Tab-separated table of C-alpha atoms in Angstrom:
chain	number	residue	atom	x	y	z
A	1	MET	CA	114.167	101.789	108.840
A	2	HIS	CA	113.058	99.164	106.322
A	3	PRO	CA	109.874	98.202	108.191
A	4	LYS	CA	108.704	101.811	107.931
A	5	ILE	CA	109.510	102.008	104.241
A	6	SER	CA	107.895	98.680	103.424
A	7	SER	CA	104.642	99.866	104.981
A	8	ILE	CA	104.372	102.694	102.456
A	9	THR	CA	101.543	102.033	100.015
A	10	PRO	CA	100.930	103.497	96.536
A	11	ARG	CA	98.558	105.950	98.221
A	12	ASN	CA	101.422	107.123	100.470
A	13	VAL	CA	103.630	107.589	97.419
A	14	ILE	CA	100.915	109.790	95.888
A	15	VAL	CA	100.824	111.761	99.144
A	16	LEU	CA	104.626	112.238	98.994
A	17	ILE	CA	104.419	113.481	95.414
A	18	GLY	CA	101.486	115.698	96.408
A	19	ILE	CA	103.540	117.220	99.229
A	20	ILE	CA	106.382	117.971	96.794
A	21	PHE	CA	104.052	119.695	94.334
A	22	LEU	CA	102.137	121.500	97.077
A	23	ALA	CA	105.322	122.744	98.738
A	24	SER	CA	106.650	123.860	95.357
A	25	ALA	CA	103.386	125.660	94.586
A	26	VAL	CA	103.383	127.345	98.008
A	27	LEU	CA	107.006	128.366	97.481
A	28	ILE	CA	106.184	129.884	94.086
A	29	VAL	CA	103.139	131.735	95.463
A	30	ILE	CA	105.033	133.050	98.496
A	31	ASN	CA	107.937	134.203	96.348
A	32	TYR	CA	105.553	135.855	93.894
A	33	TYR	CA	103.737	137.844	96.577
A	34	THR	CA	106.982	138.631	98.364
A	35	ILE	CA	108.335	140.100	95.145
A	36	LEU	CA	105.147	142.175	94.858
A	37	ILE	CA	105.521	143.433	98.435
A	38	THR	CA	109.213	144.249	98.178
A	39	SER	CA	108.664	145.850	94.758
A	40	GLY	CA	105.849	147.965	96.168
A	41	VAL	CA	107.915	148.966	99.220
A	42	ARG	CA	110.872	149.858	96.996
A	43	ALA	CA	108.584	151.985	94.790
A	44	TYR	CA	107.237	153.891	97.825
A	45	ILE	CA	110.753	154.520	99.139
A	46	ASN	CA	111.774	155.771	95.689
A	47	GLY	CA	108.608	157.903	95.632
A	48	GLU	CA	109.555	159.342	99.023
A	49	SER	CA	112.905	160.493	97.587
A	50	GLN	CA	111.062	162.228	94.753
A	51	TYR	CA	108.659	163.720	97.331
A	52	SER	CA	111.575	165.016	99.416
A	53	LYS	CA	113.430	166.391	96.403
A	54	GLY	CA	110.319	168.122	95.083
A	55	GLN	CA	109.630	169.808	98.447
A	56	LYS	CA	113.200	170.953	98.912
A	57	ASP	CA	113.442	172.321	95.362
A	58	ALA	CA	110.112	174.085	95.859
A	59	SER	CA	111.306	175.634	99.155
A	60	ARG	CA	114.558	176.794	97.541
A	61	ASN	CA	112.672	178.510	94.702
A	62	LEU	CA	110.266	180.082	97.192
A	63	LEU	CA	113.163	181.567	99.152
A	64	LEU	CA	114.640	182.935	95.892
A	65	TYR	CA	111.271	184.437	95.050
A	66	LEU	CA	111.150	186.169	98.459
A	67	ASP	CA	114.609	187.655	97.753
A	68	THR	CA	114.172	188.623	94.077
A	69	HIS	CA	110.385	188.977	93.639
A	70	ASP	CA	110.973	187.337	90.233
A	71	THR	CA	107.798	185.362	89.310
A	72	LEU	CA	110.015	182.857	87.441
A	73	TYR	CA	111.002	181.408	90.823
A	74	PHE	CA	107.395	181.349	92.035
A	75	ASN	CA	106.351	179.391	88.933
A	76	ARG	CA	109.212	176.968	89.566
A	77	PHE	CA	108.016	176.668	93.164
A	78	ARG	CA	104.545	175.645	91.969
A	79	LYS	CA	106.000	173.187	89.454
A	80	GLU	CA	108.178	171.430	92.047
A	81	LEU	CA	105.410	171.387	94.670
A	82	SER	CA	103.113	169.646	92.156
A	83	VAL	CA	105.163	166.492	92.905
A	84	ASN	CA	103.994	166.576	96.520
A	85	ILE	CA	100.444	167.518	95.541
A	86	GLY	CA	100.326	164.579	93.115
A	87	ASP	CA	101.349	162.180	95.896
A	88	SER	CA	98.724	163.726	98.156
A	89	ILE	CA	96.082	163.008	95.503
A	90	VAL	CA	97.280	159.377	95.452
A	91	ARG	CA	96.909	158.968	99.235
A	92	VAL	CA	93.460	160.570	99.345
A	93	GLY	CA	92.315	158.680	96.242
A	94	LEU	CA	93.406	155.267	97.557
A	95	THR	CA	91.949	155.978	100.992
A	96	THR	CA	88.553	157.025	99.625
A	97	GLY	CA	88.389	154.453	96.811
A	98	ALA	CA	88.624	156.951	93.963
A	99	ASP	CA	88.823	155.865	90.312
A	100	GLU	CA	92.162	154.218	89.547
A	101	SER	CA	92.830	156.613	86.658
A	102	ILE	CA	92.908	159.519	89.142
A	103	VAL	CA	95.359	157.609	91.327
A	104	ARG	CA	97.617	156.790	88.378
A	105	ALA	CA	97.568	160.458	87.265
A	106	GLY	CA	98.662	161.433	90.798
A	107	LEU	CA	101.474	158.869	90.728
A	108	THR	CA	102.655	160.254	87.398
A	109	ALA	CA	102.601	163.807	88.795
A	110	GLY	CA	104.616	162.519	91.756
A	111	ARG	CA	107.301	161.343	89.305
A	112	ASN	CA	106.799	157.660	90.132
A	113	HIS	CA	107.860	155.307	87.351
A	114	PRO	CA	104.872	153.917	85.372
A	115	ASP	CA	106.117	150.348	85.889
A	116	ASP	CA	105.752	150.859	89.662
A	117	HIS	CA	102.184	152.168	89.645
A	118	SER	CA	100.425	148.776	89.825
A	119	ASP	CA	102.668	147.509	92.646
A	120	MET	CA	102.129	150.693	94.673
A	121	ILE	CA	98.352	150.542	94.260
A	122	TRP	CA	98.291	146.790	95.096
A	123	LEU	CA	100.405	147.281	98.249
A	124	PHE	CA	98.233	150.149	99.511
A	125	LYS	CA	94.956	148.269	98.900
A	126	ASN	CA	96.080	144.963	100.409
A	127	PHE	CA	98.293	146.160	103.268
A	128	GLY	CA	96.732	149.510	104.150
A	129	ASN	CA	95.515	148.089	107.469
A	130	ILE	CA	98.793	146.350	108.363
A	131	SER	CA	100.757	148.104	111.119
A	132	PHE	CA	103.803	149.111	109.042
A	133	MET	CA	101.661	150.500	106.234
A	134	LYS	CA	99.266	152.260	108.612
A	135	ARG	CA	102.216	154.063	110.210
A	136	ALA	CA	103.655	155.005	106.797
A	137	ILE	CA	100.270	156.386	105.662
A	138	ALA	CA	99.944	158.412	108.883
A	139	LEU	CA	103.372	159.980	108.286
A	140	TRP	CA	102.400	160.627	104.683
A	141	LYS	CA	99.241	162.418	105.836
A	142	GLU	CA	101.221	164.588	108.283
A	143	ALA	CA	103.674	165.500	105.503
A	144	ASP	CA	100.800	166.428	103.174
A	145	TYR	CA	99.419	168.774	105.838
A	146	ILE	CA	102.803	170.522	106.080
A	147	ILE	CA	102.901	170.813	102.265
A	148	LEU	CA	99.433	172.417	102.380
A	149	GLN	CA	100.662	174.946	104.965
A	150	GLU	CA	103.695	175.765	102.840
A	151	TYR	CA	101.484	176.207	99.767
A	152	ARG	CA	99.186	178.609	101.649
A	153	LEU	CA	102.202	180.562	102.961
A	154	ALA	CA	103.580	180.854	99.402
A	155	GLU	CA	100.247	182.119	98.063
A	156	GLU	CA	100.071	184.690	100.855
A	157	ALA	CA	103.633	185.894	100.161
A	158	HIS	CA	102.947	186.000	96.410
A	159	ARG	CA	99.879	188.174	96.967
A	160	LYS	CA	101.806	190.607	99.170
A	161	ILE	CA	104.669	190.821	96.660
A	162	LEU	CA	102.279	191.560	93.806
A	163	GLN	CA	100.605	194.264	95.937
A	164	GLY	CA	103.974	195.619	97.106
A	165	GLN	CA	103.072	194.990	100.742
A	166	LEU	CA	105.840	192.484	101.708
A	167	THR	CA	107.864	193.909	104.601
A	168	ALA	CA	111.239	192.810	105.934
A	169	ALA	CA	109.502	191.408	109.028
A	170	ASP	CA	107.114	189.406	106.825
A	171	LYS	CA	110.031	188.060	104.818
A	172	ALA	CA	111.928	187.004	107.955
A	173	GLU	CA	108.819	185.253	109.338
A	174	TYR	CA	108.263	183.416	106.037
A	175	VAL	CA	111.882	182.254	105.890
A	176	THR	CA	111.640	180.905	109.441
A	177	LYS	CA	108.398	179.021	108.662
A	178	ILE	CA	109.807	177.587	105.417
A	179	THR	CA	112.799	176.275	107.386
A	180	GLU	CA	110.444	174.708	109.966
A	181	PHE	CA	108.399	173.107	107.202
A	182	THR	CA	111.532	171.619	105.616
A	183	THR	CA	112.779	170.310	108.973
A	184	GLY	CA	109.400	168.742	109.829
A	185	LEU	CA	109.117	167.141	106.435
A	186	THR	CA	112.684	165.777	106.612
A	187	ILE	CA	111.923	164.081	109.957
A	188	ARG	CA	108.743	162.461	108.591
A	189	GLU	CA	110.333	161.470	105.306
A	190	ARG	CA	113.163	159.694	107.096
A	191	GLU	CA	110.729	157.870	109.394
A	192	PHE	CA	108.560	156.957	106.377
A	193	SER	CA	111.559	155.356	104.631
A	194	GLY	CA	112.646	153.709	107.896
A	195	VAL	CA	109.215	152.113	108.466
A	196	LEU	CA	109.032	150.741	104.922
A	197	GLY	CA	112.682	149.655	104.957
A	198	ALA	CA	112.124	147.705	108.199
A	199	ALA	CA	109.032	146.088	106.655
A	200	ALA	CA	111.040	145.068	103.581
A	201	ARG	CA	113.742	143.507	105.788
A	202	THR	CA	111.100	141.625	107.796
A	203	VAL	CA	109.500	140.313	104.615
A	204	ASN	CA	112.904	139.182	103.356
A	205	ASP	CA	113.615	137.426	106.675
A	206	TRP	CA	110.295	135.585	106.514
A	207	LEU	CA	110.928	134.773	102.877
A	208	PHE	CA	114.300	133.254	103.775
A	209	ILE	CA	112.764	131.150	106.577
A	210	THR	CA	109.883	130.031	104.361
A	211	ASN	CA	112.244	129.128	101.539
A	212	VAL	CA	114.383	127.079	103.907
A	213	VAL	CA	111.343	125.267	105.370
A	214	MET	CA	109.745	124.591	101.986
A	215	THR	CA	113.055	123.545	100.436
A	216	LEU	CA	113.669	121.110	103.300
A	217	LEU	CA	110.116	119.820	102.886
A	218	ILE	CA	110.652	119.302	99.162
A	219	ILE	CA	114.045	117.648	99.708
A	220	GLY	CA	112.626	115.495	102.506
A	221	SER	CA	109.626	114.429	100.435
A	222	ALA	CA	111.778	113.788	97.373
A	223	SER	CA	114.221	111.779	99.492
A	224	GLY	CA	111.335	109.813	100.990
A	225	TYR	CA	109.975	109.114	97.529
A	226	ALA	CA	113.430	108.072	96.310
A	227	MET	CA	113.858	105.762	99.314
A	228	VAL	CA	110.468	104.184	98.606
A	229	MET	CA	111.416	103.656	94.958
A	230	ILE	CA	114.809	102.197	95.931
A	231	HIS	CA	113.162	99.883	98.433
A	232	ARG	CA	110.626	98.802	95.834
A	233	LEU	CA	113.394	98.124	93.347
A	234	ARG	CA	115.150	96.025	95.980
A	235	GLU	CA	111.911	94.152	96.626
A	236	LYS	CA	111.449	93.636	92.887
A	237	ASN	CA	115.010	92.337	92.583
A	238	ALA	CA	114.442	90.050	95.546
A	239	ASP	CA	111.196	88.833	93.967
A	240	LEU	CA	112.975	88.235	90.661
A	241	SER	CA	115.772	86.314	92.399
A	242	ARG	CA	113.229	84.250	94.324
A	243	THR	CA	111.197	83.662	91.161
A	244	ASN	CA	114.289	82.583	89.229
A	245	HIS	CA	115.209	80.187	92.024
A	246	GLU	CA	111.682	78.788	92.092
A	247	LEU	CA	111.656	78.545	88.300
A	248	ASP	CA	114.923	76.586	88.258
A	249	LYS	CA	113.568	74.248	90.903
A	250	PHE	CA	110.209	74.039	89.153
A	251	VAL	CA	111.704	73.236	85.726
A	252	TYR	CA	113.981	70.567	87.187
A	253	SER	CA	111.254	68.869	89.229
A	254	ALA	CA	108.483	69.354	86.667
A	255	SER	CA	110.563	67.885	83.857
A	256	HIS	CA	111.247	64.845	86.057
A	257	ASP	CA	107.580	64.476	87.070
A	258	LEU	CA	106.406	64.885	83.475
A	259	ARG	CA	108.857	62.311	82.100
A	260	ALA	CA	108.373	59.712	84.853
A	261	PRO	CA	104.727	58.837	83.912
A	262	ILE	CA	105.729	58.620	80.248
A	263	SER	CA	108.449	56.087	81.097
A	264	SER	CA	105.995	54.177	83.276
A	265	LEU	CA	103.355	54.110	80.520
A	266	SER	CA	105.933	52.975	77.958
A	267	GLY	CA	106.972	50.106	80.215
A	268	LEU	CA	103.379	49.025	80.864
A	269	ILE	CA	102.588	49.143	77.136
A	270	GLU	CA	105.626	46.974	76.343
A	271	ILE	CA	104.565	44.398	78.941
A	272	ALA	CA	100.900	44.481	77.847
A	273	MET	CA	101.867	43.873	74.213
A	274	VAL	CA	103.471	40.513	75.020
A	275	GLU	CA	100.957	39.508	77.711
A	276	GLY	CA	98.396	36.905	76.667
A	277	ASP	CA	96.294	36.898	79.817
A	278	VAL	CA	93.333	39.279	79.388
A	279	THR	CA	92.925	39.677	83.136
A	280	GLN	CA	96.533	40.703	83.491
A	281	ILE	CA	96.217	43.114	80.568
A	282	LYS	CA	93.244	44.735	82.324
A	283	SER	CA	95.338	45.238	85.437
A	284	TYR	CA	98.020	46.894	83.287
A	285	LEU	CA	95.367	49.177	81.771
A	286	ALA	CA	94.170	50.101	85.261
A	287	LEU	CA	97.727	51.066	86.180
A	288	MET	CA	97.948	53.133	82.992
A	289	LYS	CA	94.709	54.930	83.881
A	290	THR	CA	96.035	55.704	87.348
A	291	THR	CA	99.269	57.021	85.857
A	292	LEU	CA	97.350	59.206	83.394
A	293	GLY	CA	95.156	60.496	86.224
A	294	LYS	CA	98.204	61.585	88.173
A	295	GLN	CA	99.640	63.143	85.007
A	296	ASP	CA	96.393	65.030	84.378
A	297	GLU	CA	96.352	66.329	87.959
A	298	PHE	CA	99.977	67.437	87.701
A	299	ILE	CA	99.320	69.285	84.430
A	300	ARG	CA	96.299	70.980	86.035
A	301	GLU	CA	98.497	72.132	88.904
A	302	ILE	CA	101.049	73.537	86.433
A	303	ILE	CA	98.242	75.458	84.693
A	304	ASP	CA	97.045	76.796	88.062
A	305	PHE	CA	100.606	77.814	88.896
A	306	SER	CA	100.925	79.679	85.586
A	307	ARG	CA	97.546	81.410	85.967
A	308	ASN	CA	98.353	82.646	89.437
A	309	LYS	CA	101.778	83.961	88.411
A	310	ARG	CA	100.804	85.647	85.142
A	311	THR	CA	97.236	86.955	85.414
A	312	VAL	CA	96.327	90.141	87.279
A	313	VAL	CA	93.984	90.029	90.254
A	314	HIS	CA	90.450	90.759	89.017
A	315	ARG	CA	87.904	91.117	91.801
A	316	LYS	CA	84.188	90.684	91.286
A	317	GLU	CA	81.146	89.691	93.288
A	318	VAL	CA	81.238	85.975	94.107
A	319	ASN	CA	78.651	83.815	95.881
A	320	LEU	CA	80.674	81.495	98.118
A	321	ASP	CA	77.784	79.056	98.548
A	322	THR	CA	77.545	78.554	94.774
A	323	LEU	CA	81.327	78.425	94.311
A	324	PHE	CA	81.759	75.737	96.985
A	325	ASP	CA	78.983	73.632	95.435
A	326	GLN	CA	80.687	73.824	92.016
A	327	VAL	CA	84.065	72.781	93.438
A	328	VAL	CA	82.582	69.869	95.413
A	329	ALA	CA	80.644	68.682	92.344
A	330	ARG	CA	83.859	68.681	90.307
A	331	HIS	CA	85.432	66.170	92.738
A	332	GLN	CA	82.462	63.798	93.229
A	333	TYR	CA	84.046	61.104	91.057
A	334	MET	CA	87.309	60.941	92.999
A	335	PRO	CA	87.864	57.601	94.752
A	336	GLY	CA	86.058	57.619	98.113
A	337	ALA	CA	84.272	60.941	97.491
A	338	HIS	CA	80.791	59.405	97.839
A	339	ASP	CA	81.665	58.161	101.337
A	340	ILE	CA	82.416	61.686	102.584
A	341	ALA	CA	79.667	63.959	103.930
A	342	ILE	CA	80.014	67.619	102.843
A	343	ARG	CA	78.764	70.181	105.352
A	344	LYS	CA	78.576	73.961	104.976
A	345	GLU	CA	78.217	76.775	107.505
A	346	ILE	CA	78.275	80.013	105.519
A	347	THR	CA	77.164	83.426	106.804
A	348	ASP	CA	76.887	86.300	104.307
A	349	PRO	CA	77.942	84.357	101.190
A	350	VAL	CA	78.651	87.406	98.993
A	351	LEU	CA	82.329	88.373	98.663
A	352	TRP	CA	84.342	90.614	96.311
A	353	VAL	CA	87.279	88.445	95.277
A	354	ASP	CA	89.131	87.011	92.288
A	355	SER	CA	86.898	84.009	91.621
A	356	LEU	CA	89.503	82.175	89.520
A	357	ARG	CA	92.087	82.286	92.285
A	358	LEU	CA	89.626	81.402	95.034
A	359	GLU	CA	88.506	78.433	92.930
A	360	ILE	CA	92.143	77.279	92.616
A	361	VAL	CA	92.491	77.424	96.411
A	362	MET	CA	89.257	75.507	97.047
A	363	ASN	CA	90.102	72.875	94.411
A	364	ASN	CA	93.465	72.089	95.979
A	365	ILE	CA	92.302	71.911	99.590
A	366	ILE	CA	89.090	69.940	98.931
A	367	SER	CA	90.816	67.498	96.555
A	368	ASN	CA	93.463	66.875	99.260
A	369	ALA	CA	90.747	66.345	101.868
A	370	ILE	CA	89.147	63.697	99.642
A	371	LYS	CA	92.444	62.150	98.534
A	372	TYR	CA	93.747	61.778	102.107
A	373	HIS	CA	90.517	60.764	103.859
A	374	ASP	CA	90.754	58.164	106.617
A	375	LYS	CA	89.164	54.938	105.353
A	376	SER	CA	89.162	53.466	108.855
A	377	LYS	CA	86.641	55.968	110.170
A	378	GLU	CA	82.987	55.120	109.959
A	379	GLU	CA	81.839	58.743	109.496
A	380	LYS	CA	83.903	60.849	107.152
A	381	TYR	CA	83.205	64.541	106.580
A	382	ILE	CA	84.472	67.812	105.131
A	383	LEU	CA	83.192	70.971	106.851
A	384	ILE	CA	83.315	74.284	104.950
A	385	LYS	CA	82.773	77.422	107.022
A	386	SER	CA	82.838	81.118	106.109
A	387	TYR	CA	82.348	84.196	108.291
A	388	ARG	CA	83.613	87.751	108.841
A	389	LYS	CA	86.102	88.666	111.545
A	390	ASN	CA	88.095	91.889	112.159
A	391	GLY	CA	87.460	93.228	108.654
A	392	MET	CA	88.548	89.937	107.048
A	393	ARG	CA	86.649	87.070	105.451
A	394	VAL	CA	87.619	83.795	107.109
A	395	ILE	CA	87.208	80.499	105.250
A	396	GLU	CA	87.785	77.240	107.125
A	397	ILE	CA	87.949	73.831	105.448
A	398	ALA	CA	88.108	71.069	108.047
A	399	ASP	CA	88.109	67.281	107.692
A	400	ASN	CA	88.590	64.218	109.867
A	401	GLY	CA	91.045	62.566	107.502
A	402	GLN	CA	94.575	61.289	107.989
A	403	GLY	CA	95.912	64.598	109.350
A	404	ILE	CA	99.422	66.051	109.195
A	405	LEU	CA	102.221	65.729	111.711
A	406	LYS	CA	102.976	69.050	113.433
A	407	GLU	CA	106.583	69.027	112.207
A	408	TYR	CA	105.306	69.320	108.618
A	409	HIS	CA	102.788	72.163	109.155
A	410	GLU	CA	105.062	74.816	107.619
A	411	LYS	CA	106.827	72.605	105.070
A	412	ILE	CA	103.628	71.467	103.328
A	413	PHE	CA	103.436	74.899	101.656
A	414	ASP	CA	106.921	74.522	100.098
A	415	MET	CA	107.284	73.709	96.407
A	416	PHE	CA	107.333	69.953	95.659
A	417	PHE	CA	107.236	68.992	99.343
A	418	VAL	CA	105.399	65.757	100.152
A	419	THR	CA	105.233	64.026	103.523
A	420	PRO	CA	107.161	60.745	103.794
A	421	ASN	CA	104.015	58.655	104.301
A	422	ASN	CA	101.996	60.295	101.491
A	423	GLN	CA	103.470	60.050	98.005
A	424	LYS	CA	100.222	60.504	96.090
A	425	GLY	CA	100.676	64.173	95.257
A	426	SER	CA	103.169	66.245	93.309
A	427	GLY	CA	103.944	68.689	96.118
A	428	LEU	CA	102.644	71.603	94.076
A	429	GLY	CA	99.044	71.871	95.288
A	430	LEU	CA	99.516	73.548	98.667
A	431	TYR	CA	102.425	75.639	97.372
A	432	ILE	CA	100.133	77.031	94.653
A	433	THR	CA	97.402	77.515	97.269
A	434	LYS	CA	99.611	79.667	99.490
A	435	GLU	CA	100.997	81.666	96.534
A	436	THR	CA	97.449	82.274	95.291
A	437	ILE	CA	96.236	83.480	98.694
A	438	THR	CA	99.280	85.759	98.944
A	439	ARG	CA	98.257	87.341	95.609
A	440	LEU	CA	94.838	87.953	97.194
A	441	LYS	CA	96.647	89.718	100.094
A	442	GLY	CA	95.524	87.001	102.469
A	443	THR	CA	97.048	84.347	104.736
A	444	ILE	CA	96.666	80.617	105.259
A	445	ARG	CA	97.571	78.334	108.155
A	446	VAL	CA	96.803	74.771	109.129
A	447	GLU	CA	95.723	73.157	112.392
A	448	SER	CA	96.195	69.401	112.204
A	449	GLU	CA	97.073	66.233	114.091
A	450	SER	CA	97.942	62.857	112.659
A	451	ARG	CA	94.980	60.444	112.481
A	452	THR	CA	92.629	63.203	113.723
A	453	GLY	CA	92.128	65.528	110.741
A	454	SER	CA	93.097	68.939	109.384
A	455	ASN	CA	91.635	72.447	109.391
A	456	PHE	CA	92.913	74.977	106.820
A	457	ILE	CA	92.127	78.547	107.920
A	458	ILE	CA	92.209	81.233	105.236
A	459	ASN	CA	91.955	84.989	105.853
A	460	ILE	CA	91.375	87.334	102.913
A	461	PRO	CA	90.267	90.996	102.825
A	462	ALA	CA	86.492	91.322	102.987
């Protein structure tokens, strides 16, 4: 599991956070529209109950009017039937794209609550072509046609009553038709409610599934993010532990290496003060100069170590050809440097890199190549090569110096490690080199044989 986590980059963390926010946003949007749908469906079902009640009350008053001929009941019939007529206006208005004020007036006449008007209009406009809504609208249309027939029958009966022409046979026929109308409307009203109720249940089922999926996605993403953060904290703790260990080792060894030259210089000064031979004094001074040179190099390595640890990586355009020339020029006064031929094979010298860190790397490797050159060889050289390979910039620094035994190839990059036969260095140079290249997200390895020479191969992102 850890290899997968460790491969997660800051960009992947942003993706994880993005997934959490996106899933949350989708969940909010889905819930919002689901509430709109269910609210609209509920409003239509409630409207259907008002539609059914209005028709039944109208039919009851019409039957009373047929029995009593009292116009009070006929007026009540018209008042109750206005509920159904109002709903009919709504259906026709929404179907034909009538002005919304007409639709809202129809909804009010149909005794639909004002708070439900917007949801009912929105549901009709956005889902009018969806199967469940198309079926509900078809049933609504059939019911409106029955209401129209009942209205016409009532007007016909009213006319006959006013003219005194209503017979017993007419009355019986009207009662039968009113009963048929009520039965037909009841069947359609029940199916209308059933269609919308089934749609509401389906929406709720999909809402439940979507909530589960999105919740799992959010939990999964959040857990992934938490695991990444935990792993990073573990890495940070491991880095801190490693740094503390290196610091303890560094302080112990550095304090020893800083004090040793001081003791040596003090001893040489004491001897020189009582020495009368000028030639001998000069030899003591030469030893002092050598000691100070080693001290200066050690202090420079400490500064390089501090720079690499504390400064952030700052990439800019660097010309490798120019950089290599500057580094070589800086080491031209080292003992034996003039006897070594410097060769360069550089293709595409421009590179985006932290110039300070690359300079530290070049300084350490080239100074080692000069310091450990093979005096026995007639032709001495340092070859610097640079080229691109597999999306990386490769830098090779080869020499034909003393070389390194294979058993030390990995150890030479450890802090304060020096080979048994070479005690000239502090053991910090190559350690700082590897640490610096690691900060550049690169790698370094060495190919070397004793008495043959060494080739340091560096890979850094191009």
